[in-house]
């Protein structure tokens, strides 16, 4: 069984002074690890410590405060944190992701909302009644995990409860993103999960489930979504839209949307071509799931047997679970056939007498 090499593995090897070129020949290299190797090669392989720099560049000014705040921290401390360069940087990230959501037509009107966890039970989130394409850092809000607003002049989004319930249920969730991308939402309206075993990016980065419809912003909606986030990072909300969470960053939560929306759009094109879709094999999917697991991304299929991976209905046209039939079932005769053979044999024997 081949091993999976992630970006973190390579960075650990560089820190330990090991040669990253001596990887097992059959190792599976994750896309970000491959980029890292390429970058090392471009730098002549010498700048080992410098190669890891882009991830941490500028970390001093924007690094998280040493003291972790909670909803119980004194108000002046919460205000100071909310107005710090660190928080400002996060607010700018929210504005940037909002512009991308709007630019790609994943949001309409004032729809969509985004949140970043900034402490044990506090988060910075987008405001209500502002288009995601035109938000400013000063529009952002600080809330506790019950949805009470702690700082910010604009009122927080009405759908924040869902984001907070995800963060409460899934401790790894550092950011959440909700929007209404048309192709994915089409699947959510039809109540159909996108098929699997077709495109690697979707298999590696997204784990999709469908939550039933409830009024947007209601605690029940948040509850139904939260029940799915231990094994799924991208939830189709029936008759509404999509919400995703990331264990890395708000940009990564947004990437789930791009990946899911591109996938659903591609599936719609495939379905119109008039030929059955070709799918990857179960062993090929198993390789992708190994990469997914090494990246810390949940999936209910981790640990399943290969033959269970691409089990299909009409919207899952992958390979079926091909368990060999029992030998006697193939060569044996059923009771009716045996009775018929016996009757014919008896008849022939009686005629020979
Ligand atoms: Zn919505």
PDB file of C-alpha atoms and ligand atoms in Angstrom, residues 111-113 159 162 178-180 216 237 240-241, ligand 1:
ATOM      1  CA  UNK A 111     -27.715  36.660   0.653  1.00  0.00           C
ATOM      2  CA  UNK A 112     -24.827  34.598   1.961  1.00  0.00           C
ATOM      3  CA  UNK A 113     -22.785  34.963   5.118  1.00  0.00           C
ATOM      4  CA  UNK A 159     -28.102  33.248   9.716  1.00  0.00           C
ATOM      5  CA  UNK A 162     -26.108  28.018  11.814  1.00  0.00           C
ATOM      6  CA  UNK A 178     -22.774  30.047   3.278  1.00  0.00           C
ATOM      7  CA  UNK A 179     -24.096  31.032  -0.158  1.00  0.00           C
ATOM      8  CA  UNK A 180     -26.553  30.107  -2.914  1.00  0.00           C
ATOM      9  CA  UNK A 216     -33.272  30.199   7.301  1.00  0.00           C
ATOM     10  CA  UNK A 237     -29.397  22.900   2.553  1.00  0.00           C
ATOM     11  CA  UNK A 240     -31.946  26.988   0.073  1.00  0.00           C
ATOM     12  CA  UNK A 241     -28.196  26.789  -0.657  1.00  0.00           C
TER      13      UNK A 241
HETATM   14 ZN1  LIG B   1     -29.018  31.647   2.747  1.00  0.00          ZN
END
